[in-house]
Coordinates of C-alpha atoms in Angstrom, one line a residue:
M1499 CA -79.5 -123.9 105.7
M1500 CA -77.2 -126.8 105.0
K1501 CA -74.1 -124.6 105.3
A1502 CA -75.3 -123.4 108.8
L1503 CA -75.9 -127.1 109.9
L1504 CA -72.4 -128.0 108.6
I1505 CA -70.8 -125.2 110.6
V1506 CA -72.7 -126.2 113.8
L1507 CA -71.6 -129.8 113.4
I1508 CA -67.9 -128.7 112.9
V1509 CA -68.0 -126.5 115.9
A1510 CA -69.7 -129.3 118.0
F1511 CA -67.0 -131.7 116.9
Q1512 CA -64.2 -129.3 117.8
L1513 CA -65.7 -128.7 121.3
N1514 CA -65.9 -132.5 121.8
L1515 CA -62.2 -132.8 121.0
V1516 CA -61.4 -130.1 123.5
V1517 CA -63.6 -131.6 126.3
A1518 CA -62.3 -135.1 125.7
Q1519 CA -58.7 -134.1 125.6
K1520 CA -56.4 -136.9 126.8
A1521 CA -53.6 -136.3 129.2
N1522 CA -50.1 -136.0 127.8
I1523 CA -46.6 -135.2 129.1
E1524 CA -46.5 -131.7 127.7
L1525 CA -49.7 -130.9 129.7
I1526 CA -48.2 -132.5 132.8
K1527 CA -45.0 -130.5 132.5
S1528 CA -46.9 -127.2 132.2
L1529 CA -48.9 -128.1 135.4
I1530 CA -45.7 -128.9 137.3
E1531 CA -44.1 -125.6 136.2
A1532 CA -47.2 -123.7 137.4
R1533 CA -47.6 -125.6 140.7
Y1534 CA -43.9 -125.4 141.6
G1535 CA -43.0 -122.1 140.1
V1536 CA -39.9 -123.6 138.3
S1537 CA -38.8 -124.0 134.7
L1538 CA -38.2 -127.7 134.0
D1539 CA -35.5 -126.8 131.6
K1540 CA -33.4 -125.6 134.6
V1541 CA -34.2 -128.6 136.8
D1542 CA -32.2 -131.8 136.7
L1543 CA -35.3 -133.9 135.8
C1544 CA -35.1 -137.6 135.2
D1545 CA -36.4 -139.0 131.9
I1546 CA -38.6 -141.4 133.9
Y1547 CA -42.1 -140.9 135.3
I1548 CA -44.1 -142.7 138.0
L1549 CA -47.8 -143.0 137.2
E1550 CA -50.0 -144.7 139.8
G1551 CA -46.9 -146.4 141.2
I1552 CA -45.6 -147.8 137.8
V1553 CA -42.3 -146.5 136.3
Y1554 CA -42.4 -145.3 132.7
D1555 CA -39.6 -143.9 130.5
E1556 CA -39.9 -140.8 128.3
K1557 CA -41.0 -142.9 125.3
S1558 CA -43.8 -144.9 127.0
I1559 CA -45.4 -142.3 129.3
N1560 CA -47.6 -140.7 126.7
G1561 CA -49.0 -144.1 125.8
A1562 CA -49.8 -144.7 129.5
L1563 CA -51.4 -141.2 129.8
K1564 CA -53.7 -141.8 126.8
K1565 CA -55.9 -143.9 129.2
Y1566 CA -56.7 -140.8 131.2
E1567 CA -58.6 -137.6 130.4
K1568 CA -56.5 -134.6 131.3
Q1569 CA -58.7 -133.7 134.4
Q1570 CA -58.2 -137.2 135.8
I1571 CA -54.5 -136.6 136.5
I1572 CA -55.0 -134.5 139.5
F1573 CA -51.8 -135.2 141.5
T1574 CA -48.5 -134.1 140.1
E1575 CA -45.5 -134.2 142.3
L1576 CA -41.9 -133.2 141.7
V1577 CA -39.9 -135.5 144.0
D1578 CA -36.3 -134.8 145.1
L1579 CA -34.4 -138.1 144.7
S1580 CA -31.8 -137.1 147.3
K1581 CA -34.5 -137.9 149.9
T1582 CA -35.4 -141.4 148.4
T1583 CA -33.8 -144.7 147.8
F1584 CA -34.4 -144.5 144.0
F1585 CA -31.1 -145.7 142.5
N1586 CA -29.4 -145.9 139.1
H1587 CA -30.3 -142.4 137.8
D1588 CA -28.0 -139.5 137.4
C1589 CA -30.7 -136.9 137.9
K1590 CA -32.1 -135.0 140.9
Y1591 CA -35.9 -135.0 140.4
V1592 CA -38.6 -137.4 139.2
T1593 CA -42.2 -136.7 138.2
V1594 CA -44.9 -138.6 140.1
L1595 CA -48.4 -138.7 138.8
S1596 CA -51.7 -140.0 140.1
T1597 CA -55.4 -139.9 139.9
G1598 CA -55.5 -139.5 143.6
S1599 CA -57.9 -142.4 144.1
N1600 CA -55.7 -144.1 146.7
Q1601 CA -54.6 -141.2 148.9
A1602 CA -54.2 -142.1 152.6
E1603 CA -56.7 -140.6 155.0
E1604 CA -53.8 -139.5 157.3
E1605 CA -52.3 -137.5 154.4
K1606 CA -55.6 -135.9 153.7
E1607 CA -56.1 -135.0 157.3
R1608 CA -52.5 -133.6 157.6
I1609 CA -52.9 -131.2 154.6
L1610 CA -56.5 -130.2 155.5
S1611 CA -55.3 -129.4 159.1
K1612 CA -52.5 -127.1 157.7
V1613 CA -54.8 -125.2 155.4
R1614 CA -57.5 -124.8 158.2
A1615 CA -54.9 -123.4 160.5
N1616 CA -53.5 -121.1 157.9
L1617 CA -56.9 -119.6 157.0
N1618 CA -58.3 -119.5 160.5
D1619 CA -55.1 -117.9 161.9
N1620 CA -54.7 -115.3 159.1
L1621 CA -58.3 -114.1 158.4
P1622 CA -60.3 -111.8 160.6
K1623 CA -63.5 -113.3 162.0
L1624 CA -65.5 -110.4 160.6
V1625 CA -65.8 -110.7 156.8
I1626 CA -64.2 -107.6 155.2
R1627 CA -65.0 -107.2 151.5
D1628 CA -61.8 -107.1 149.3
Y1629 CA -59.6 -108.0 152.2
L1630 CA -56.1 -108.8 151.1
C1631 CA -54.7 -111.6 153.3
Q1632 CA -50.9 -111.3 153.4
D1633 CA -50.3 -114.8 154.7
C1634 CA -53.2 -116.9 153.4
M1635 CA -52.7 -119.8 151.1
Q1636 CA -54.4 -120.0 147.7
V1637 CA -57.1 -122.7 147.6
V1638 CA -58.3 -124.3 144.4
V1639 CA -61.3 -126.6 144.6
D1640 CA -62.1 -128.9 141.7
G1641 CA -59.9 -126.7 139.4
M1642 CA -61.6 -123.4 140.4
S1643 CA -59.8 -120.8 142.5
V1644 CA -61.7 -119.9 145.7
G1645 CA -61.7 -116.6 147.6
V1646 CA -60.1 -116.7 151.1
Y1647 CA -63.4 -116.4 153.1
Q1648 CA -65.2 -119.0 150.9
A1649 CA -62.1 -121.2 151.3
R1650 CA -62.1 -120.9 155.0
Q1651 CA -65.7 -121.8 155.3
L1652 CA -65.3 -124.8 152.9
V1653 CA -62.2 -126.3 154.7
N1654 CA -63.8 -125.8 158.1
D1655 CA -67.0 -127.7 156.9
L1656 CA -65.2 -130.4 155.0
K1657 CA -65.2 -134.0 156.2
M1658 CA -62.6 -136.6 155.2
E1659 CA -65.2 -138.6 153.3
D1660 CA -65.9 -135.5 151.1
I1661 CA -62.4 -135.4 149.8
Q1662 CA -61.2 -137.4 146.8
N1663 CA -57.7 -135.9 146.8
I1664 CA -55.9 -133.0 148.4
A1665 CA -52.4 -131.7 147.6
M1666 CA -50.3 -128.9 148.9
Y1667 CA -47.5 -127.1 147.0
D1668 CA -45.1 -124.7 148.7
T1669 CA -43.9 -122.7 145.7
P1670 CA -46.6 -122.4 143.0
N1671 CA -46.4 -119.7 140.4
P1672 CA -48.5 -116.7 141.6
E1673 CA -48.9 -115.5 138.0
V1674 CA -50.9 -118.7 137.3
Y1675 CA -52.8 -119.2 140.6
G1676 CA -53.1 -115.7 142.0
R1677 CA -51.5 -113.4 144.6
N1678 CA -52.0 -115.7 147.6
A1679 CA -50.2 -118.5 145.9
K1680 CA -46.9 -116.9 147.1
N1681 CA -47.9 -118.4 150.5
G1682 CA -48.6 -121.9 149.1
L1683 CA -51.3 -123.6 147.1
V1684 CA -53.8 -126.3 148.2
E1685 CA -55.7 -128.2 145.6
I1686 CA -58.8 -130.0 146.8
Y1687 CA -60.8 -132.4 144.6
L1688 CA -64.2 -133.4 146.1
K1689 CA -66.1 -136.6 145.6
N1690 CA -69.4 -134.7 145.3
K1691 CA -68.7 -131.7 143.0
K1692 CA -71.8 -129.7 144.3
K1693 CA -70.1 -129.3 147.7
S1694 CA -67.6 -126.7 146.2
R1695 CA -70.3 -124.4 144.7

């Protein structure tokens, strides 16, 4: 009896560790590789990171990330520096991270309009079971991949106040996100998690 109790406590402790896993730079790098379909070893990536608007170097970013659970870092962007005024670095890309808590309403509306147009233009009005949409984007809501018809209904019903954060990626890895990711990926994080179910 005591042995069984000890095993249960050990398993519960291990599950707690998994659930409460903190964000770290290795996790962030794997997310970026999946979302952008690139190998960061082959990209001229800066050794600096921007987290919630603050610049960190390679040594200090993990310390800053320890404040966040891994699911809190929902916005990861690989920014091309040739299109910015970011100076004094001999590299091409910088990693930008955020919890998405301060995304502009105009940005949310712009992305939501694009995904609405994509799904409404490329899906037949009549629901066809197992329909393979050739040009539909992949939609992920609160970390869960959503089928194209469910995604269309969700984005058509969404209001700006429902959205915590929304991001679009043009070249995600289809092996990670599914076949439709070849057409782009839209990740939506809702304020009320029940809305996506």
